[in-house]
Coordinates of C-alpha atoms and ligand atoms in Angstrom, one line a residue:
M280 CA -5.6 -8.8 6.4
S281 CA -9.1 -10.4 6.2
G282 CA -9.1 -14.4 6.4
T283 CA -9.5 -16.8 3.9
V284 CA -9.7 -20.5 2.6
I285 CA -7.3 -21.5 0.2
L286 CA -8.3 -24.0 -2.0
L287 CA -5.3 -25.6 -3.9
F288 CA -5.9 -27.3 -6.8
G289 CA -3.2 -29.6 -8.3
A290 CA -2.2 -30.1 -4.2
T291 CA -0.2 -33.3 -5.1
G292 CA 1.9 -31.8 -8.0
D293 CA 5.2 -30.4 -8.4
L294 CA 4.3 -27.0 -8.2
A295 CA 2.6 -27.0 -4.9
K296 CA 5.1 -29.5 -3.3
R297 CA 8.3 -27.0 -4.6
K298 CA 7.3 -23.7 -4.7
L299 CA 3.6 -23.2 -3.3
F300 CA 3.7 -25.2 0.5
P301 CA 6.7 -23.2 1.2
A302 CA 5.8 -20.0 -0.2
I303 CA 2.4 -20.3 2.1
Y304 CA 4.5 -21.4 5.4
S305 CA 7.1 -18.4 4.8
M306 CA 3.9 -16.1 4.7
Y307 CA 2.5 -17.9 8.0
R308 CA 5.7 -17.2 9.7
E309 CA 6.1 -13.8 8.8
G310 CA 2.4 -13.1 9.8
K311 CA 1.1 -12.2 6.1
L312 CA -1.7 -14.8 6.5
G313 CA -2.9 -13.7 9.9
E314 CA -4.6 -16.4 12.0
N315 CA -7.7 -16.8 9.7
F316 CA -7.3 -19.0 7.4
A317 CA -7.2 -22.7 6.2
V318 CA -6.1 -24.7 3.2
I319 CA -7.7 -27.7 1.4
G320 CA -5.5 -29.6 -1.2
L321 CA -7.2 -31.2 -4.0
A322 CA -6.2 -33.7 -6.3
R323 CA -7.3 -37.4 -7.4
R324 CA -4.9 -39.4 -5.5
P325 CA -6.0 -40.4 -1.9
R326 CA -4.3 -39.0 0.9
T327 CA -5.2 -38.6 4.5
N328 CA -5.0 -34.8 6.3
E329 CA -2.2 -36.7 8.1
Q330 CA -0.4 -37.9 4.9
F331 CA -0.8 -34.5 3.4
R332 CA 0.5 -32.7 6.2
Q333 CA 3.5 -34.9 6.3
D334 CA 3.8 -34.0 2.5
V335 CA 3.7 -30.3 3.5
L336 CA 6.2 -30.6 6.2
E337 CA 8.6 -32.3 3.7
S338 CA 8.3 -30.0 1.2
I339 CA 9.1 -26.9 3.1
Q340 CA 11.7 -28.6 5.0
E341 CA 13.3 -29.5 1.5
F342 CA 12.5 -26.2 -0.4
G343 CA 11.7 -23.7 1.9
R344 CA 13.2 -20.6 3.1
Y345 CA 12.3 -21.7 6.6
K346 CA 13.2 -24.8 6.5
S347 CA 13.4 -25.6 10.5
V348 CA 9.7 -25.7 11.9
G349 CA 9.3 -25.1 15.7
D350 CA 6.7 -27.2 17.4
T351 CA 4.4 -25.0 18.3
D352 CA 4.4 -23.0 15.2
W353 CA 3.9 -26.2 13.1
T354 CA 0.9 -27.7 15.0
S355 CA -0.8 -24.7 14.5
F356 CA -0.3 -24.3 10.8
A357 CA -0.8 -27.8 9.8
E358 CA -3.9 -28.1 11.6
R359 CA -5.2 -25.6 9.1
F360 CA -4.2 -28.1 6.3
N361 CA -6.8 -30.4 4.9
Y362 CA -6.9 -32.8 2.0
M363 CA -9.6 -34.3 0.1
P364 CA -9.5 -36.3 -2.9
L365 CA -11.3 -34.8 -5.9
D366 CA -11.6 -35.5 -9.8
I367 CA -12.0 -31.9 -11.5
N368 CA -14.7 -33.3 -13.6
D369 CA -16.9 -34.7 -10.8
V370 CA -19.7 -32.2 -9.8
N371 CA -20.7 -34.0 -6.9
G372 CA -17.3 -33.9 -5.6
F373 CA -17.5 -30.3 -5.6
R374 CA -20.8 -30.2 -3.6
Q375 CA -18.9 -32.3 -0.8
L376 CA -16.4 -29.7 -1.4
R377 CA -18.5 -27.3 -0.4
V378 CA -19.5 -28.5 3.0
L379 CA -15.9 -28.8 4.0
V380 CA -15.0 -25.2 3.0
E381 CA -18.0 -23.8 5.0
E382 CA -17.0 -26.2 7.8
L383 CA -13.5 -24.3 7.9
D384 CA -15.0 -20.8 6.7
G385 CA -16.9 -21.1 10.1
K386 CA -14.0 -22.5 12.2
Y387 CA -11.7 -20.2 10.7
E388 CA -13.9 -17.0 10.7
T389 CA -12.9 -16.4 7.1
G390 CA -16.0 -14.4 6.0
G391 CA -16.7 -16.4 2.8
N392 CA -13.3 -15.4 1.1
R393 CA -11.9 -18.0 -1.2
L394 CA -8.9 -18.1 -3.0
F395 CA -9.1 -20.9 -5.8
Y396 CA -5.5 -21.6 -6.9
L397 CA -5.1 -23.9 -9.9
A398 CA -1.8 -25.9 -9.9
L399 CA -3.3 -27.5 -12.7
A400 CA -3.1 -28.2 -16.6
P401 CA -4.8 -25.5 -18.5
D402 CA -7.1 -27.9 -20.0
L403 CA -8.5 -28.6 -16.5
F404 CA -9.1 -24.4 -15.9
G405 CA -12.5 -24.5 -17.6
S406 CA -14.2 -27.6 -15.6
V407 CA -12.7 -26.4 -12.4
S408 CA -14.6 -22.8 -13.0
F409 CA -17.6 -24.4 -13.9
N410 CA -17.8 -26.9 -11.4
L411 CA -17.1 -24.6 -8.7
R412 CA -20.1 -22.2 -9.7
D413 CA -22.4 -25.2 -10.4
G414 CA -20.9 -26.9 -6.8
G415 CA -22.4 -24.2 -4.9
L416 CA -18.6 -22.7 -3.9
L417 CA -19.1 -19.2 -5.3
D418 CA -22.4 -18.4 -3.3
T419 CA -21.0 -16.9 -0.4
K420 CA -20.8 -12.7 0.5
G421 CA -16.9 -12.7 0.6
Y422 CA -14.4 -12.5 -2.3
H423 CA -14.1 -15.3 -4.5
R424 CA -10.7 -15.4 -6.7
L425 CA -9.1 -17.2 -8.9
V426 CA -5.0 -17.5 -9.3
I427 CA -4.2 -19.6 -12.4
E428 CA -0.7 -20.6 -13.6
K429 CA 0.9 -20.3 -17.0
P430 CA 0.5 -21.3 -19.7
F431 CA -2.8 -19.0 -20.6
G432 CA -3.3 -21.2 -23.9
Y433 CA -1.2 -22.0 -26.6
D434 CA -1.7 -19.2 -29.0
L435 CA -4.2 -16.6 -29.2
E436 CA -7.1 -18.6 -30.1
S437 CA -6.9 -21.1 -27.5
A438 CA -6.2 -18.4 -24.9
E439 CA -9.3 -16.7 -26.1
K440 CA -11.5 -19.9 -25.6
L441 CA -9.6 -20.4 -22.2
N442 CA -10.7 -17.0 -21.3
A443 CA -14.2 -16.7 -22.5
Q444 CA -14.9 -20.1 -20.6
L445 CA -13.3 -18.5 -17.3
R446 CA -15.2 -15.1 -17.8
Q447 CA -18.2 -17.0 -17.7
V448 CA -18.1 -17.7 -14.1
F449 CA -15.2 -15.4 -13.0
E450 CA -15.1 -11.7 -13.6
E451 CA -11.4 -10.2 -15.0
K452 CA -11.0 -8.6 -11.7
D453 CA -11.1 -11.6 -9.8
I454 CA -8.7 -13.7 -12.4
Y455 CA -5.2 -13.6 -10.9
R456 CA -2.8 -14.6 -13.9
I457 CA 0.5 -15.8 -12.5
D458 CA 3.6 -14.8 -14.2
H459 CA 6.0 -15.4 -11.3
Y460 CA 8.7 -13.4 -12.8
L461 CA 6.4 -10.5 -12.1
G462 CA 6.7 -11.6 -8.4
K463 CA 10.5 -11.4 -8.0
E464 CA 12.1 -8.5 -6.0
M465 CA 14.1 -7.1 -8.9
V466 CA 11.4 -7.3 -11.9
Q467 CA 9.2 -5.2 -9.4
N468 CA 12.4 -2.7 -8.5
I469 CA 12.4 -2.3 -12.2
E470 CA 9.7 0.7 -11.8
F471 CA 11.5 1.9 -8.7
V472 CA 14.6 2.6 -9.9
R473 CA 13.3 3.9 -13.2
F474 CA 10.7 6.1 -11.8
A475 CA 12.6 7.2 -8.4
N476 CA 16.0 8.6 -9.8
A477 CA 16.4 12.0 -11.1
F478 CA 19.7 10.7 -13.3
F479 CA 17.7 7.9 -15.1
E480 CA 14.2 9.1 -16.2
P481 CA 15.8 11.7 -18.2
L482 CA 17.4 9.5 -20.2
W483 CA 15.3 6.5 -20.6
N484 CA 14.4 7.2 -24.4
N485 CA 16.0 6.8 -27.8
K486 CA 18.4 9.8 -27.7
F487 CA 20.2 8.3 -24.9
I488 CA 19.4 4.5 -25.0
A489 CA 21.7 2.8 -27.7
N490 CA 19.8 -0.7 -26.9
V491 CA 18.5 -2.9 -24.5
Q492 CA 19.8 -6.4 -24.0
I493 CA 17.4 -9.1 -22.0
T494 CA 18.9 -12.7 -20.7
L495 CA 17.0 -15.4 -19.5
S496 CA 19.5 -18.3 -19.6
E497 CA 19.2 -21.7 -18.0
T498 CA 21.6 -24.2 -17.4
V499 CA 19.1 -27.0 -17.0
G500 CA 17.6 -29.1 -19.7
V501 CA 13.8 -29.9 -19.8
E502 CA 14.3 -32.3 -16.7
E503 CA 10.9 -34.2 -16.8
R504 CA 8.8 -31.8 -18.5
G505 CA 9.8 -33.1 -21.7
G506 CA 6.1 -34.0 -22.5
Y507 CA 5.2 -30.6 -22.1
Y508 CA 7.9 -28.9 -23.2
D509 CA 8.6 -30.2 -26.6
K510 CA 4.6 -29.1 -27.4
S511 CA 5.9 -25.5 -26.1
G512 CA 9.1 -24.6 -26.6
A513 CA 11.4 -21.9 -25.6
L514 CA 9.0 -18.9 -27.5
R515 CA 5.8 -20.3 -25.8
D516 CA 7.3 -21.5 -22.5
M517 CA 9.7 -17.8 -21.8
A518 CA 9.1 -15.1 -24.3
Q519 CA 5.5 -15.0 -24.3
N520 CA 5.1 -14.5 -20.5
H521 CA 8.1 -13.5 -18.5
M522 CA 10.5 -12.1 -21.5
L523 CA 7.8 -9.7 -22.7
Q524 CA 6.5 -9.2 -19.2
M525 CA 10.0 -7.5 -18.0
L526 CA 10.2 -5.7 -21.5
T527 CA 7.1 -3.9 -20.7
M528 CA 8.6 -3.0 -17.4
I529 CA 11.8 -1.3 -19.1
A530 CA 9.9 0.1 -21.7
M531 CA 6.6 1.3 -20.0
E532 CA 5.7 5.2 -19.8
P533 CA 5.3 6.0 -15.8
P534 CA 1.9 5.4 -14.8
S535 CA 0.0 8.4 -13.7
R536 CA -1.0 6.7 -10.4
L537 CA 0.6 3.6 -8.6
H538 CA -2.9 1.9 -9.2
P539 CA -2.8 -1.6 -10.3
E540 CA -5.0 -0.6 -13.8
D541 CA -3.1 2.2 -14.4
I542 CA 0.3 0.2 -14.4
R543 CA -0.9 -2.4 -16.5
D544 CA -2.7 0.0 -19.1
E545 CA 0.9 1.4 -19.2
K546 CA 2.2 -2.4 -20.1
V547 CA -0.3 -3.0 -22.3
K548 CA 0.7 -0.1 -24.6
V549 CA 4.1 -1.1 -25.1
L550 CA 2.9 -4.7 -26.0
R551 CA 0.4 -2.5 -28.7
S552 CA 3.4 -1.0 -30.1
L553 CA 5.7 -4.1 -30.6
R554 CA 6.6 -3.7 -34.2
G555 CA 5.3 -6.5 -36.2
F556 CA 6.3 -9.0 -38.6
A557 CA 6.1 -8.2 -42.3
S558 CA 6.7 -12.0 -43.5
A559 CA 8.1 -15.3 -42.7
E560 CA 11.5 -13.7 -44.1
D561 CA 11.1 -10.6 -41.8
V562 CA 10.9 -13.3 -39.0
R563 CA 14.1 -15.2 -40.2
E564 CA 15.9 -11.9 -40.2
N565 CA 15.1 -11.0 -37.0
V566 CA 14.4 -14.1 -34.6
V567 CA 16.9 -16.8 -33.9
R568 CA 15.7 -20.5 -32.8
G569 CA 18.0 -23.1 -31.8
Q570 CA 18.1 -26.7 -30.3
Y571 CA 20.6 -27.8 -28.2
G572 CA 22.9 -30.9 -29.1
E573 CA 24.9 -33.0 -27.2
G574 CA 27.5 -31.1 -25.3
E575 CA 29.1 -30.5 -22.1
L576 CA 29.1 -28.0 -19.0
K577 CA 31.5 -27.9 -16.0
G578 CA 33.1 -30.8 -17.7
K579 CA 30.0 -33.0 -17.4
P580 CA 28.8 -34.6 -20.5
L581 CA 25.2 -33.9 -21.5
P582 CA 22.6 -35.4 -23.9
G583 CA 21.4 -33.5 -26.5
Y584 CA 17.9 -32.5 -26.7
R585 CA 16.2 -35.4 -29.0
S586 CA 17.4 -37.9 -26.6
E587 CA 15.6 -36.4 -23.4
P588 CA 12.7 -38.3 -21.9
N589 CA 9.4 -37.9 -23.6
V590 CA 10.8 -35.5 -26.1
N591 CA 10.2 -36.7 -29.9
P592 CA 13.7 -38.2 -31.4
A593 CA 12.9 -36.0 -34.4
S594 CA 11.8 -33.0 -32.7
A595 CA 12.2 -29.4 -34.3
T596 CA 11.0 -27.8 -31.1
E597 CA 13.3 -24.7 -30.1
T598 CA 15.2 -24.5 -26.8
F599 CA 16.9 -21.4 -27.5
F600 CA 15.0 -18.4 -28.8
A601 CA 16.4 -15.0 -29.5
A602 CA 15.4 -11.8 -31.4
R603 CA 15.5 -8.3 -31.9
V604 CA 12.3 -6.4 -31.2
F605 CA 11.5 -3.0 -31.7
V606 CA 8.4 -0.9 -29.6
D607 CA 7.3 1.5 -32.2
N608 CA 6.6 4.7 -30.2
F609 CA 8.0 8.1 -29.7
R610 CA 9.9 7.1 -26.5
W611 CA 12.1 4.2 -28.3
A612 CA 11.9 4.8 -32.3
G613 CA 14.9 3.2 -33.1
V614 CA 16.3 1.4 -30.4
P615 CA 16.7 -2.3 -30.6
F616 CA 15.5 -4.7 -27.7
Y617 CA 17.4 -7.7 -27.7
V618 CA 16.2 -10.8 -26.2
R619 CA 17.4 -14.3 -25.6
T620 CA 16.7 -17.3 -23.8
G621 CA 17.5 -21.0 -23.6
K622 CA 17.9 -24.2 -21.7
R623 CA 21.5 -25.9 -21.4
L624 CA 23.8 -22.4 -21.7
P625 CA 26.6 -21.8 -19.5
V626 CA 25.0 -20.1 -16.6
K627 CA 21.8 -19.6 -14.8
T628 CA 21.0 -16.2 -14.9
T629 CA 18.4 -13.3 -15.5
E630 CA 20.0 -9.7 -16.5
I631 CA 18.2 -6.6 -17.9
V632 CA 21.1 -4.4 -19.7
I633 CA 20.6 -1.1 -20.7
E634 CA 23.2 0.1 -22.8
F635 CA 23.9 3.8 -23.3
K636 CA 25.0 5.9 -26.2
N637 CA 28.3 7.3 -26.0
V638 CA 29.4 10.8 -25.1
P639 CA 29.1 13.1 -28.4
D640 CA 32.6 12.8 -29.7
N641 CA 34.4 14.0 -26.8
V642 CA 37.6 15.4 -27.9
Y643 CA 40.1 14.9 -25.5
L644 CA 39.3 11.5 -24.4
S645 CA 38.0 9.5 -27.4
R646 CA 41.3 10.3 -29.3
K647 CA 43.3 8.9 -26.4
H648 CA 41.1 5.8 -25.5
S649 CA 38.2 3.6 -26.7
L650 CA 35.2 4.5 -24.4
E651 CA 32.9 2.0 -23.2
P652 CA 29.4 2.6 -23.1
N653 CA 27.9 2.9 -19.9
L654 CA 25.8 0.1 -18.9
L655 CA 22.8 -0.3 -15.9
V656 CA 22.2 -3.9 -15.5
F657 CA 19.2 -5.2 -13.5
R658 CA 20.4 -8.3 -12.0
I659 CA 17.0 -10.6 -11.5
N660 CA 17.8 -14.2 -11.0
P661 CA 19.6 -16.0 -8.9
M662 CA 21.6 -13.1 -7.7
E663 CA 19.8 -9.8 -7.0
G664 CA 21.2 -6.2 -7.7
I665 CA 22.0 -3.4 -9.9
Y666 CA 25.4 -2.9 -11.5
F667 CA 26.5 0.2 -13.0
K668 CA 29.5 0.6 -15.3
M669 CA 31.0 3.8 -15.7
N670 CA 34.4 5.2 -16.9
A671 CA 36.9 7.0 -14.8
K672 CA 40.5 7.9 -14.4
Q673 CA 42.2 5.1 -12.9
P674 CA 43.7 5.8 -9.5
G675 CA 47.3 7.0 -9.5
S676 CA 47.7 7.0 -13.4
E677 CA 48.4 9.7 -16.2
G678 CA 44.8 10.3 -17.2
V679 CA 44.3 6.2 -17.9
L680 CA 40.8 5.7 -18.5
V681 CA 39.1 2.7 -16.9
P682 CA 35.6 1.4 -16.7
V683 CA 34.7 1.0 -13.0
A684 CA 31.4 -0.8 -11.8
L685 CA 29.3 0.4 -9.0
D686 CA 27.8 -3.2 -7.9
F687 CA 25.3 -3.1 -5.5
C688 CA 24.7 -6.9 -4.7
Q689 CA 21.0 -6.9 -3.2
S690 CA 21.2 -10.6 -2.3
C691 CA 24.4 -10.2 -0.4
V692 CA 22.8 -7.9 2.1
V693 CA 19.6 -9.6 2.2
G694 CA 20.3 -12.9 1.7
I695 CA 18.0 -15.8 1.8
N696 CA 15.3 -13.4 3.5
T697 CA 14.3 -12.0 0.1
P698 CA 10.4 -13.4 -0.2
E699 CA 10.0 -16.2 -2.9
A700 CA 8.1 -15.0 -6.4
Y701 CA 5.4 -16.8 -5.2
E702 CA 5.0 -15.6 -1.6
R703 CA 4.9 -12.1 -2.9
L704 CA 2.1 -13.3 -5.3
I705 CA 0.1 -15.5 -3.2
H706 CA 0.2 -12.4 -0.3
D707 CA -1.0 -9.7 -3.4
A708 CA -3.9 -12.2 -4.4
S709 CA -5.2 -12.5 -0.9
R710 CA -5.2 -9.0 -0.3
G711 CA -6.7 -8.1 -3.7
D712 CA -3.6 -6.6 -5.5
S713 CA -3.6 -7.4 -9.1
T714 CA -0.6 -5.1 -10.3
Y715 CA 1.7 -8.0 -10.6
F716 CA -0.4 -10.4 -12.3
T717 CA -1.0 -10.1 -16.1
R718 CA -4.6 -8.7 -17.5
W719 CA -6.4 -10.6 -20.4
D720 CA -5.5 -8.0 -23.0
E721 CA -1.8 -8.0 -22.1
V722 CA -2.0 -11.8 -22.6
A723 CA -3.7 -11.3 -25.8
H724 CA -1.1 -8.7 -27.5
A725 CA 1.7 -11.0 -25.9
W726 CA -0.1 -13.9 -27.9
Q727 CA -0.6 -12.0 -31.2
F728 CA 3.2 -11.1 -31.4
V729 CA 4.2 -14.5 -30.6
D730 CA 1.8 -15.8 -33.1
Q731 CA 3.3 -14.2 -35.7
I732 CA 7.0 -15.7 -34.9
A733 CA 5.4 -19.5 -34.7
D734 CA 3.1 -18.8 -38.0
A735 CA 6.5 -17.8 -39.9
W736 CA 8.1 -21.0 -38.3
T737 CA 5.4 -23.3 -39.5
K738 CA 6.1 -21.6 -43.1
L739 CA 9.8 -22.0 -43.1
G740 CA 9.7 -25.9 -41.7
S741 CA 12.9 -26.4 -39.6
E742 CA 15.3 -24.9 -42.1
D743 CA 16.0 -22.0 -39.8
L744 CA 16.4 -24.4 -36.6
A745 CA 20.3 -24.1 -35.7
F746 CA 21.8 -26.8 -33.4
Y747 CA 24.2 -25.7 -30.5
P748 CA 26.1 -27.7 -28.4
A749 CA 24.8 -27.9 -24.7
G750 CA 26.8 -25.8 -22.5
S751 CA 27.4 -23.0 -25.4
W752 CA 25.6 -19.7 -25.8
G753 CA 23.5 -20.7 -28.5
P754 CA 23.5 -20.3 -32.2
K755 CA 26.2 -18.2 -33.9
R756 CA 23.5 -16.3 -35.6
A757 CA 22.3 -15.0 -32.1
Q758 CA 25.6 -13.2 -31.8
E759 CA 25.5 -11.9 -35.1
L760 CA 22.0 -10.3 -35.0
L761 CA 23.4 -7.9 -32.7
E762 CA 26.8 -7.6 -34.6
N763 CA 25.2 -6.6 -37.7
D764 CA 24.1 -3.9 -35.6
G765 CA 27.6 -2.9 -34.2
F766 CA 26.6 -4.3 -30.9
K767 CA 27.3 -7.5 -28.7
W768 CA 25.7 -9.3 -26.0
W769 CA 27.5 -8.1 -22.5
P770 CA 29.0 -10.6 -20.3
V771 CA 26.5 -11.7 -18.0
N772 CA 27.1 -13.1 -14.6
G773 CA 29.6 -15.8 -14.4
Q774 CA 30.1 -15.7 -18.1
H775 CA 33.8 -14.5 -17.5
E776 CA 35.1 -15.2 -14.6
G777 CA 36.8 -12.0 -12.3
E778 CA 34.6 -9.4 -14.4
V779 CA 31.7 -9.6 -11.4
H780 CA 32.1 -9.9 -8.1
W781 CA 29.3 -11.0 -6.1
E782 CA 31.0 -11.2 -2.7
T783 CA 31.9 -7.2 -2.9
T784 CA 28.9 -5.1 -1.6
T785 CA 30.6 -2.1 -1.1
S786 CA 34.1 -0.8 -2.5
A787 CA 35.2 -0.2 0.8
A788 CA 35.3 -3.7 2.1
K789 CA 37.2 -4.8 -1.4
P790 CA 38.3 -1.6 -3.4
E791 CA 40.0 -3.6 -6.3
A792 CA 37.2 -5.8 -7.0
N793 CA 35.4 -2.8 -8.6
V794 CA 37.6 -1.9 -11.0
L795 CA 36.6 -3.9 -13.9
A796 CA 40.4 -5.6 -16.0
Ligands
NDP542 N1 6.3 -27.1 -12.0 C1 6.7 -26.3 -12.0 O1 7.8 -25.7 -11.7 C2 5.6 -24.7 -12.8 C3 4.3 -25.1 -13.3 N2 3.7 -24.4 -13.7 C4 2.2 -24.8 -14.2 O2 1.4 -25.1 -12.9 C5 0.6 -26.2 -13.3 C6 1.2 -27.7 -12.5 O3 2.1 -27.9 -12.7 P1 2.8 -29.1 -12.2 O4 2.9 -28.9 -10.5 O5 4.4 -29.2 -12.5 O6 2.1 -30.7 -12.5 P2 2.0 -32.0 -11.9 O7 1.7 -32.7 -13.4 O8 3.0 -32.4 -11.3 O9 0.9 -31.8 -11.1 C7 -0.2 -31.7 -11.5 C8 -1.6 -31.7 -10.6 O10 -3.0 -31.9 -11.0 C9 -3.8 -32.8 -10.5 N3 -4.7 -33.4 -11.2 C10 -4.6 -33.6 -12.8 N4 -5.4 -34.5 -13.2 C11 -6.4 -34.1 -12.4 C12 -7.8 -34.0 -12.2 N5 -8.6 -34.9 -13.4 N6 -8.5 -34.1 -11.0 C13 -7.9 -33.5 -10.3 N7 -6.3 -32.9 -10.0 C14 -6.0 -33.5 -11.2 C15 -2.4 -34.2 -10.1 O11 -3.0 -35.1 -8.9 P3 -3.8 -36.2 -9.2 O12 -2.7 -37.1 -10.0 O13 -3.4 -36.7 -7.7 O14 -4.9 -36.3 -9.5 C16 -1.0 -33.0 -9.7 O15 -1.7 -32.7 -8.3 C17 0.8 -26.6 -15.0 O16 -0.1 -25.4 -15.7 C18 2.1 -25.7 -15.2 O17 2.6 -25.7 -16.4 C19 4.3 -23.2 -14.0 C20 5.3 -22.7 -13.8 C21 6.4 -23.7 -13.0
LIG543 O1 8.0 -20.9 -16.2 C1 9.2 -21.4 -16.4 O2 10.3 -20.8 -15.6 C2 11.5 -21.4 -15.3 C3 12.6 -20.5 -14.7 O3 12.3 -19.8 -13.9 P1 13.3 -19.4 -12.8 O4 12.4 -18.7 -11.7 O5 14.1 -20.7 -12.4 O6 14.1 -18.6 -13.6 C4 11.6 -22.5 -16.3 O7 12.7 -22.9 -16.0 C5 10.4 -23.4 -17.2 O8 11.0 -23.8 -18.2 C6 9.3 -22.1 -17.4 O9 8.3 -22.9 -17.5

């Protein structure tokens, strides 16, 4: 790959420490960065190069995939890391930065290529872009790519303003909007499983699929991010981005070519086809919002959301969001997509369940047994794999039908060697592949959809906000959303002990584990 200088804004922050330094190191270890690269850490607080390198080392040792760093390896990696104190609002600082970048550009032969990674609060994105331009950092022959973190705005209006600022300096093709879910192995795998298997694609439509269920559940509360989260809530924090992105991957048409723009064109068509809400009442019927109160998880008592640090004690912010969503196009007409996400739920998991319709009135079987529907499950996070539930005769029985699970546990096979989402995304940005980044029109359509819900909530006040005990599966209405349609949420990893057997990679290894009780 061609060389690059990575300018990491927000280098003293949480994201840099937990995700970005370890990702850069893993990429280096695996040869994905080559030798022609350097990193400049930027933030206001003073650090020497040595202190900064020590921060990087500690972050790798605590959070990295490769926790042990060999001496030779480390020296050659660490010497590429430089730190410069800089206030985003000070254009003179950017002029000094230019001198440092040019020096490193020459030393590591990076060809004028620059990757600006903004691990910063979004209200600083505009200033950074203007000062990069005014400080002369874009005056080189090489590429100038801007990688930005979520949230991209608070609503459509603020996102448009932000985008307009960025576009005064950068072209759309050079803006890489991160949605780290798109960097997850199994999210990327959705299109391969869908489009590379003869037995799925023909069934992938409203004739054969009864519903789709997307769950992103977290056991954590808001941790130290109460200040941010209380203004955001589950709808903006998870649904506007990760959840809708996964929905597009499930619902999109096959792209004509595996070109980033073709794939993103198909995704945006799905977002455009999302059925809007006719009124606040319509939102109340199809959307559930909740907030966790006191509760317990695994015997440990947990405080309610309103008692979390930096949260308004009378907050009406939702920590749980569920909805019934429709994609109004030929393929998906009438198929409900049920989505839910929340903090302080019983398990940490992200799963997508495709529930197939039952076989048409199978006279022989349905008279004697109640058939379970076939399920295809993408296990995204934290374990990765694919699970397929089908019906078969119980071995040795007189025609007793049992559900059996074909369970491919990918993480059991590749373990910790799966690259982290941030590794993939930084690697992709450095080689100019924007497939798994969100294009502006995707972001805009996602906000348009989400704004309708947020506006309805403003109209409704907090009358439909339901409280749920920390450690439970959210408000009862989230169950009713499906029950009223004759469905139920399927168990997700860990919800029912004994149903899913992660330690089993093949049925030969442990045959009984593949038969559901
Ligand atoms: N942390 C996470 O897991 C995730 C974070 N994100 C997003 O990533 C971004 C960064 O998050 P996070 O690392 O948690 O935030 P932090 O608050 O931990 O870090 C913010 C960084 O910005 C720097 N900074 C703030 N103001 C200025 C300024 N005026 N000039 C220069 N530097 C400044 C701070 O350094 P200093 O104070 O030294 O100036 C610090 O390095 C946010 O947009 C967040 O929403 C997205 C997904 C997950
Ligand atoms: O973007 C975010 O994602 C995390 C969950 O990410 P995961 O990879 O651990 O599933 C979430 O906790 C956070 O609130 C949100 O901002």
